[in-house]
N, CA and C atoms as an extended XYZ file, in Angstrom:
378
Properties=species:S:1:pos:R:3:atomname:S:1:resname:S:1:resid:I:1 pbc="F F F"
N       166.171      -89.069      113.586 N   MET     1
C       165.673      -90.420      113.761 CA  MET     1
C       166.464      -91.157      114.840 C   MET     1
N       167.768      -90.897      114.914 N   ALA     2
C       168.596      -91.588      115.904 CA  ALA     2
C       168.147      -91.270      117.323 C   ALA     2
N       167.709      -90.034      117.557 N   ILE     3
C       167.238      -89.658      118.886 CA  ILE     3
C       166.000      -90.453      119.253 C   ILE     3
N       165.089      -90.645      118.308 N   LYS     4
C       163.875      -91.432      118.563 CA  LYS     4
C       164.230      -92.864      118.938 C   LYS     4
N       165.183      -93.437      118.219 N   PHE     5
C       165.597      -94.806      118.537 CA  PHE     5
C       166.179      -94.868      119.936 C   PHE     5
N       167.070      -93.939      120.251 N   ALA     6
C       167.731      -93.955      121.553 CA  ALA     6
C       166.727      -93.779      122.684 C   ALA     6
N       165.833      -92.814      122.560 N   ALA     7
C       164.851      -92.560      123.621 CA  ALA     7
C       163.913      -93.746      123.795 C   ALA     7
N       163.478      -94.320      122.693 N   THR     8
C       162.551      -95.451      122.766 CA  THR     8
C       163.245      -96.686      123.328 C   THR     8
N       164.452      -96.963      122.857 N   MET     9
C       165.176      -98.126      123.364 CA  MET     9
C       165.526      -97.950      124.840 C   MET     9
N       165.844      -96.731      125.258 N   ASN    10
C       166.103      -96.483      126.684 CA  ASN    10
C       164.865      -96.789      127.513 C   ASN    10
N       163.706      -96.362      127.028 N   ALA    11
C       162.452      -96.637      127.747 CA  ALA    11
C       162.193      -98.133      127.818 C   ALA    11
N       162.424      -98.835      126.721 N   VAL    12
C       162.198     -100.282      126.687 CA  VAL    12
C       163.194     -100.991      127.607 C   VAL    12
N       164.450     -100.591      127.536 N   ASN    13
C       165.489     -101.242      128.347 CA  ASN    13
C       165.300     -101.010      129.842 C   ASN    13
N       164.803      -99.841      130.209 N   LYS    14
C       164.562      -99.544      131.631 CA  LYS    14
C       163.313     -100.259      132.129 C   LYS    14
N       162.469     -100.646      131.204 N   GLY    15
C       161.209     -101.281      131.554 CA  GLY    15
C       160.073     -100.316      131.277 C   GLY    15
N       159.213     -100.677      130.366 N   LEU    16
C       158.136      -99.764      129.979 CA  LEU    16
C       157.224      -99.427      131.148 C   LEU    16
N       157.163     -100.321      132.137 N   GLU    17
C       156.346     -100.053      133.314 CA  GLU    17
C       156.883      -98.851      134.084 C   GLU    17
N       158.186      -98.586      133.932 N   GLN    18
C       158.828      -97.466      134.621 CA  GLN    18
C       158.663      -96.142      133.870 C   GLN    18
N       158.181      -96.211      132.641 N   THR    19
C       158.002      -95.012      131.830 CA  THR    19
C       156.644      -94.405      132.132 C   THR    19
N       156.631      -93.126      132.440 N   LYS    20
C       155.379      -92.441      132.725 CA  LYS    20
C       154.522      -92.399      131.463 C   LYS    20
N       153.208      -92.562      131.612 N   PRO    21
C       152.326      -92.572      130.437 CA  PRO    21
C       152.480      -91.346      129.540 C   PRO    21
N       152.657      -90.153      130.120 N   ASP    22
C       152.795      -88.962      129.277 CA  ASP    22
C       154.091      -88.986      128.476 C   ASP    22
N       155.166      -89.547      129.042 N   LYS    23
C       156.429      -89.707      128.314 CA  LYS    23
C       156.252      -90.724      127.187 C   LYS    23
N       155.538      -91.821      127.490 N   GLY    24
C       155.259      -92.816      126.466 CA  GLY    24
C       154.431      -92.238      125.336 C   GLY    24
N       153.435      -91.443      125.674 N   ALA    25
C       152.589      -90.815      124.653 CA  ALA    25
C       153.419      -89.872      123.786 C   ALA    25
N       154.363      -89.171      124.405 N   HIS    26
C       155.236      -88.261      123.652 CA  HIS    26
C       156.115      -89.049      122.669 C   HIS    26
N       156.664      -90.163      123.127 N   LEU    27
C       157.471      -91.013      122.240 CA  LEU    27
C       156.626      -91.519      121.073 C   LEU    27
N       155.398      -91.931      121.375 N   VAL    28
C       154.506      -92.441      120.334 CA  VAL    28
C       154.209      -91.336      119.320 C   VAL    28
N       153.965      -90.124      119.796 N   GLU    29
C       153.712      -89.003      118.884 CA  GLU    29
C       154.893      -88.782      117.938 C   GLU    29
N       156.110      -88.893      118.468 N   ASP    30
C       157.305      -88.746      117.625 CA  ASP    30
C       157.330      -89.798      116.525 C   ASP    30
N       156.992      -91.034      116.891 N   TRP    31
C       156.991      -92.106      115.898 CA  TRP    31
C       155.860      -91.931      114.885 C   TRP    31
N       154.712      -91.436      115.342 N   GLU    32
C       153.608      -91.163      114.414 CA  GLU    32
C       154.051      -90.140      113.369 C   GLU    32
N       154.732      -89.102      113.816 N   THR    33
C       155.233      -88.070      112.902 CA  THR    33
C       156.239      -88.662      111.928 C   THR    33
N       157.141      -89.493      112.438 N   ALA    34
C       158.167      -90.100      111.584 CA  ALA    34
C       157.562      -91.041      110.551 C   ALA    34
N       156.505      -91.748      110.918 N   LEU    35
C       155.898      -92.718      110.005 CA  LEU    35
C       154.857      -92.120      109.059 C   LEU    35
N       154.390      -90.931      109.356 N   ALA    36
C       153.300      -90.333      108.570 CA  ALA    36
C       153.618      -90.256      107.086 C   ALA    36
N       154.860      -89.976      106.743 N   ASP    37
C       155.243      -89.838      105.334 CA  ASP    37
C       156.017      -91.039      104.808 C   ASP    37
N       156.033      -92.112      105.563 N   THR    38
C       156.764      -93.310      105.147 CA  THR    38
C       155.925      -94.118      104.172 C   THR    38
N       156.547      -94.478      103.064 N   ASP    39
C       155.836      -95.243      102.039 CA  ASP    39
C       156.415      -96.658      101.971 C   ASP    39
N       156.281      -97.384      103.072 N   VAL    40
C       156.741      -98.765      103.157 CA  VAL    40
C       155.521      -99.619      103.478 C   VAL    40
N       155.369     -100.722      102.773 N   THR    41
C       154.252     -101.611      103.036 CA  THR    41
C       154.267     -102.019      104.501 C   THR    41
N       153.140     -101.843      105.170 N   GLY    42
C       153.020     -102.190      106.582 CA  GLY    42
C       153.080     -100.988      107.502 C   GLY    42
N       153.583      -99.855      107.004 N   ALA    43
C       153.732      -98.666      107.844 CA  ALA    43
C       152.381      -98.111      108.287 C   ALA    43
N       151.385      -98.174      107.440 N   LYS    44
C       150.062      -97.631      107.794 CA  LYS    44
C       149.441      -98.421      108.952 C   LYS    44
N       149.595      -99.732      108.947 N   GLY    45
C       149.087     -100.553      110.052 CA  GLY    45
C       149.798     -100.240      111.356 C   GLY    45
N       151.100     -100.020      111.270 N   ILE    46
C       151.874      -99.647      112.449 CA  ILE    46
C       151.397      -98.291      112.957 C   ILE    46
N       151.149      -97.380      112.040 N   LEU    47
C       150.677      -96.046      112.415 CA  LEU    47
C       149.335      -96.118      113.143 C   LEU    47
N       148.429      -96.965      112.657 N   ARG    48
C       147.133      -97.138      113.329 CA  ARG    48
C       147.315      -97.694      114.741 C   ARG    48
N       148.200      -98.679      114.888 N   ASP    49
C       148.446      -99.247      116.216 CA  ASP    49
C       149.113      -98.228      117.142 C   ASP    49
N       149.995      -97.403      116.598 N   LEU    50
C       150.607      -96.349      117.404 CA  LEU    50
C       149.551      -95.365      117.903 C   LEU    50
N       148.610      -95.021      117.047 N   GLN    51
C       147.532      -94.114      117.446 CA  GLN    51
C       146.703      -94.736      118.564 C   GLN    51
N       146.407      -96.021      118.441 N   SER    52
C       145.653      -96.724      119.492 CA  SER    52
C       146.443      -96.759      120.797 C   SER    52
N       147.749      -96.993      120.690 N   LEU    53
C       148.600      -97.024      121.875 CA  LEU    53
C       148.632      -95.646      122.544 C   LEU    53
N       148.799      -94.596      121.755 N   ARG    54
C       148.826      -93.243      122.317 CA  ARG    54
C       147.522      -92.932      123.036 C   ARG    54
N       146.397      -93.309      122.439 N   LYS    55
C       145.096      -93.061      123.073 CA  LYS    55
C       144.985      -93.796      124.406 C   LYS    55
N       145.502      -95.015      124.464 N   GLN    56
C       145.496      -95.766      125.724 CA  GLN    56
C       146.347      -95.053      126.771 C   GLN    56
N       147.519      -94.580      126.357 N   LEU    57
C       148.431      -93.924      127.293 CA  LEU    57
C       147.888      -92.589      127.797 C   LEU    57
N       147.019      -91.978      127.024 N   GLU    58
C       146.444      -90.688      127.407 CA  GLU    58
C       145.219      -90.836      128.312 C   GLU    58
N       144.707      -92.050      128.468 N   LYS    59
C       143.541      -92.283      129.319 CA  LYS    59
C       143.911      -92.182      130.798 C   LYS    59
N       142.904      -91.837      131.607 N   ASP    60
C       143.115      -91.828      133.052 CA  ASP    60
C       143.374      -93.238      133.579 C   ASP    60
N       142.688      -94.224      133.006 N   ASN    61
C       142.846      -95.624      133.397 CA  ASN    61
C       143.096      -96.476      132.154 C   ASN    61
N       144.331      -96.487      131.673 N   PRO    62
C       144.625      -97.275      130.471 CA  PRO    62
C       144.420      -98.768      130.705 C   PRO    62
N       144.076      -99.476      129.646 N   ASP    63
C       143.857     -100.918      129.678 CA  ASP    63
C       145.205     -101.616      129.462 C   ASP    63
N       145.776     -102.154      130.529 N   ALA    64
C       147.102     -102.780      130.467 CA  ALA    64
C       147.145     -103.939      129.478 C   ALA    64
N       146.091     -104.747      129.427 N   ASP    65
C       146.059     -105.866      128.486 CA  ASP    65
C       146.093     -105.373      127.054 C   ASP    65
N       145.336     -104.315      126.783 N   ARG    66
C       145.305     -103.738      125.434 CA  ARG    66
C       146.671     -103.172      125.077 C   ARG    66
N       147.311     -102.504      126.020 N   ILE    67
C       148.645     -101.940      125.777 CA  ILE    67
C       149.644     -103.044      125.470 C   ILE    67
N       149.620     -104.124      126.243 N   HIS    68
C       150.543     -105.235      125.991 CA  HIS    68
C       150.295     -105.860      124.621 C   HIS    68
N       149.034     -105.992      124.246 N   ALA    69
C       148.707     -106.550      122.933 CA  ALA    69
C       149.203     -105.637      121.813 C   ALA    69
N       149.011     -104.333      121.987 N   LEU    70
C       149.478     -103.373      120.978 CA  LEU    70
C       150.997     -103.393      120.863 C   LEU    70
N       151.692     -103.440      121.990 N   LEU    71
C       153.150     -103.492      121.959 CA  LEU    71
C       153.644     -104.726      121.217 C   LEU    71
N       153.017     -105.863      121.505 N   HIS    72
C       153.424     -107.107      120.855 CA  HIS    72
C       153.215     -107.022      119.341 C   HIS    72
N       152.022     -106.567      118.946 N   ARG    73
C       151.717     -106.463      117.512 CA  ARG    73
C       152.608     -105.423      116.840 C   ARG    73
N       152.837     -104.294      117.504 N   LEU    74
C       153.741     -103.281      116.955 CA  LEU    74
C       155.137     -103.866      116.761 C   LEU    74
N       155.596     -104.624      117.740 N   GLY    75
C       156.916     -105.239      117.631 CA  GLY    75
C       157.018     -106.181      116.451 C   GLY    75
N       156.042     -107.061      116.316 N   GLN    76
C       156.065     -108.019      115.210 CA  GLN    76
C       156.029     -107.305      113.861 C   GLN    76
N       155.172     -106.301      113.730 N   ASN    77
C       155.043     -105.596      112.458 CA  ASN    77
C       156.252     -104.719      112.167 C   ASN    77
N       156.896     -104.212      113.207 N   THR    78
C       158.105     -103.421      113.026 CA  THR    78
C       159.237     -104.295      112.509 C   THR    78
N       159.366     -105.492      113.057 N   VAL    79
C       160.389     -106.428      112.576 CA  VAL    79
C       160.146     -106.752      111.099 C   VAL    79
N       158.882     -106.912      110.718 N   LYS    80
C       158.555     -107.247      109.325 CA  LYS    80
C       158.987     -106.169      108.343 C   LYS    80
N       158.901     -104.896      108.742 N   ILE    81
C       159.268     -103.840      107.792 CA  ILE    81
C       160.744     -103.454      107.860 C   ILE    81
N       161.475     -103.989      108.817 N   ALA    82
C       162.881     -103.599      109.003 CA  ALA    82
C       163.708     -103.807      107.737 C   ALA    82
N       163.493     -104.895      107.040 N   ASP    83
C       164.280     -105.182      105.838 CA  ASP    83
C       163.937     -104.253      104.683 C   ASP    83
N       162.769     -103.638      104.726 N   ARG    84
C       162.344     -102.752      103.641 CA  ARG    84
C       162.694     -101.293      103.902 C   ARG    84
N       163.241     -101.005      105.063 N   ALA    85
C       163.589      -99.624      105.415 CA  ALA    85
C       164.806      -99.180      104.612 C   ALA    85
N       164.785      -97.932      104.178 N   ASP    86
C       165.909      -97.382      103.413 CA  ASP    86
C       167.180      -97.319      104.254 C   ASP    86
N       167.011      -96.979      105.522 N   LYS    87
C       168.157      -96.909      106.424 CA  LYS    87
C       167.687      -97.288      107.819 C   LYS    87
N       168.614      -97.518      108.703 N   ASN    88
C       168.327      -97.871      110.098 CA  ASN    88
C       167.624      -99.228      110.242 C   ASN    88
N       167.766     -100.114      109.279 N   GLY    89
C       167.116     -101.416      109.339 CA  GLY    89
C       167.453     -102.204      110.591 C   GLY    89
N       168.744     -102.173      110.991 N   ASP    90
C       169.151     -102.908      112.198 CA  ASP    90
C       168.504     -102.328      113.448 C   ASP    90
N       168.435     -100.998      113.511 N   LYS    91
C       167.815     -100.349      114.669 CA  LYS    91
C       166.315     -100.625      114.697 C   LYS    91
N       165.709     -100.620      113.531 N   ILE    92
C       164.271     -100.896      113.446 CA  ILE    92
C       163.985     -102.318      113.901 C   ILE    92
N       164.802     -103.263      113.452 N   ARG    93
C       164.630     -104.664      113.855 CA  ARG    93
C       164.814     -104.818      115.368 C   ARG    93
N       165.848     -104.190      115.930 N   ALA    94
C       166.100     -104.282      117.370 CA  ALA    94
C       164.935     -103.688      118.162 C   ALA    94
N       164.409     -102.573      117.694 N   LEU    95
C       163.267     -101.958      118.353 CA  LEU    95
C       162.056     -102.885      118.289 C   LEU    95
N       161.811     -103.460      117.114 N   GLY    96
C       160.684     -104.379      116.959 CA  GLY    96
C       160.789     -105.581      117.874 C   GLY    96
N       161.981     -106.145      117.965 N   GLU    97
C       162.176     -107.308      118.838 CA  GLU    97
C       161.954     -106.924      120.301 C   GLU    97
N       162.427     -105.740      120.696 N   ALA    98
C       162.249     -105.289      122.080 CA  ALA    98
C       160.776     -105.056      122.391 C   ALA    98
N       160.044     -104.470      121.454 N   LEU    99
C       158.615     -104.237      121.665 CA  LEU    99
C       157.845     -105.548      121.745 C   LEU    99
N       158.224     -106.500      120.908 N   THR   100
C       157.570     -107.808      120.933 CA  THR   100
C       157.746     -108.460      122.299 C   THR   100
N       158.962     -108.389      122.831 N   GLU   101
C       159.235     -108.968      124.148 CA  GLU   101
C       158.516     -108.214      125.259 C   GLU   101
N       158.391     -106.894      125.112 N   ALA   102
C       157.740     -106.079      126.140 CA  ALA   102
C       156.233     -106.283      126.157 C   ALA   102
N       155.691     -106.668      125.009 N   GLY   103
C       154.252     -106.876      124.908 CA  GLY   103
C       153.858     -108.290      125.237 C   GLY   103
N       152.614     -108.568      124.977 N   GLU   104
C       152.084     -109.902      125.243 CA  GLU   104
C       151.057     -110.223      124.172 C   GLU   104
N       151.272     -111.340      123.517 N   GLU   105
C       150.358     -111.732      122.450 CA  GLU   105
C       148.998     -112.073      123.038 C   GLU   105
N       147.961     -111.589      122.396 N   GLN   106
C       146.602     -111.915      122.806 CA  GLN   106
C       146.184     -113.161      122.048 C   GLN   106
N       145.684     -114.132      122.766 N   GLY   107
C       145.224     -115.358      122.123 CA  GLY   107
C       144.004     -115.094      121.268 C   GLY   107
N       143.821     -115.918      120.284 N   ASP   108
C       142.628     -115.795      119.448 CA  ASP   108
C       141.404     -116.152      120.260 C   ASP   108
N       140.292     -115.593      119.841 N   GLU   109
C       139.045     -115.952      120.492 CA  GLU   109
C       138.759     -117.415      120.220 C   GLU   109
N       138.039     -118.051      121.160 N   GLU   110
C       137.690     -119.446      120.939 CA  GLU   110
C       136.751     -119.551      119.752 C   GLU   110
N       136.942     -120.592      118.989 N   GLU   111
C       136.098     -120.809      117.830 CA  GLU   111
C       134.728     -121.300      118.280 C   GLU   111
N       133.703     -120.703      117.733 N   ASP   112
C       132.331     -121.129      117.997 CA  ASP   112
C       132.022     -122.230      116.990 C   ASP   112
N       132.200     -123.486      117.414 N   LYS   113
C       132.063     -124.618      116.496 CA  LYS   113
C       130.636     -124.781      115.987 C   LYS   113
N       129.677     -124.478      116.819 N   GLU   114
C       128.282     -124.592      116.401 CA  GLU   114
C       127.983     -123.592      115.284 C   GLU   114
N       128.445     -122.357      115.452 N   ALA   115
C       128.226     -121.337      114.424 CA  ALA   115
C       129.002     -121.678      113.156 C   ALA   115
N       130.204     -122.217      113.307 N   ALA   116
C       131.003     -122.576      112.144 CA  ALA   116
C       130.357     -123.704      111.348 C   ALA   116
N       129.683     -124.603      112.037 N   ALA   117
C       129.025     -125.729      111.369 CA  ALA   117
C       127.722     -125.307      110.702 C   ALA   117
N       127.212     -124.155      111.075 N   ASN   118
C       125.924     -123.710      110.568 CA  ASN   118
C       126.010     -122.238      110.137 C   ASN   118
N       126.870     -121.917      109.124 N   PRO   119
C       127.059     -120.540      108.731 CA  PRO   119
C       125.809     -119.930      108.089 C   PRO   119
N       125.584     -118.652      108.360 N   LYS   120
C       124.437     -117.957      107.788 CA  LYS   120
C       124.767     -117.311      106.456 C   LYS   120
N       126.022     -116.993      106.229 N   ARG   121
C       126.367     -116.323      104.979 CA  ARG   121
C       126.212     -117.302      103.819 C   ARG   121
N       125.770     -116.792      102.729 N   GLY   122
C       125.632     -117.608      101.529 CA  GLY   122
C       124.309     -118.350      101.453 C   GLY   122
N       123.483     -118.252      102.469 N   ARG   123
C       122.185     -118.908      102.432 CA  ARG   123
C       121.187     -118.037      101.681 C   ARG   123
N       120.373     -118.678      100.928 N   LYS   124
C       119.300     -117.948      100.256 CA  LYS   124
C       118.088     -117.959      101.147 C   LYS   124
N       117.447     -116.800      101.202 N   LYS   125
C       116.230     -116.713      102.012 CA  LYS   125
C       115.083     -117.342      101.249 C   LYS   125
N       114.273     -118.067      101.966 N   ALA   126
C       113.142     -118.754      101.328 CA  ALA   126
C       111.944     -117.851      101.205 C   ALA   126
């Protein structure tokens, strides 16, 4: 596990833009393997986001906005589970904070006020 932390933190510290996509995908695969048997609340969501990130990194033309959003969400969720980890909590928290900073939060979609004022759910058909 220590090797995964070191390799990932090195990539983050050097700048993820400097990390080749295939190297990033390899790091993600390592984390997917490490998390597959983890029974900590929140780990499954992180695993799904890691899978999405790996798929983006494996594309010929990855979506940079999607990658930044995934990194940000992965970072936030990693920080949340750090206190519940059996060991390496400090390293997990540091990794989560670094990923959050490396990513970019995606804003919520604008609210459709007209649709919100006139919801279709719960209406009985005449």
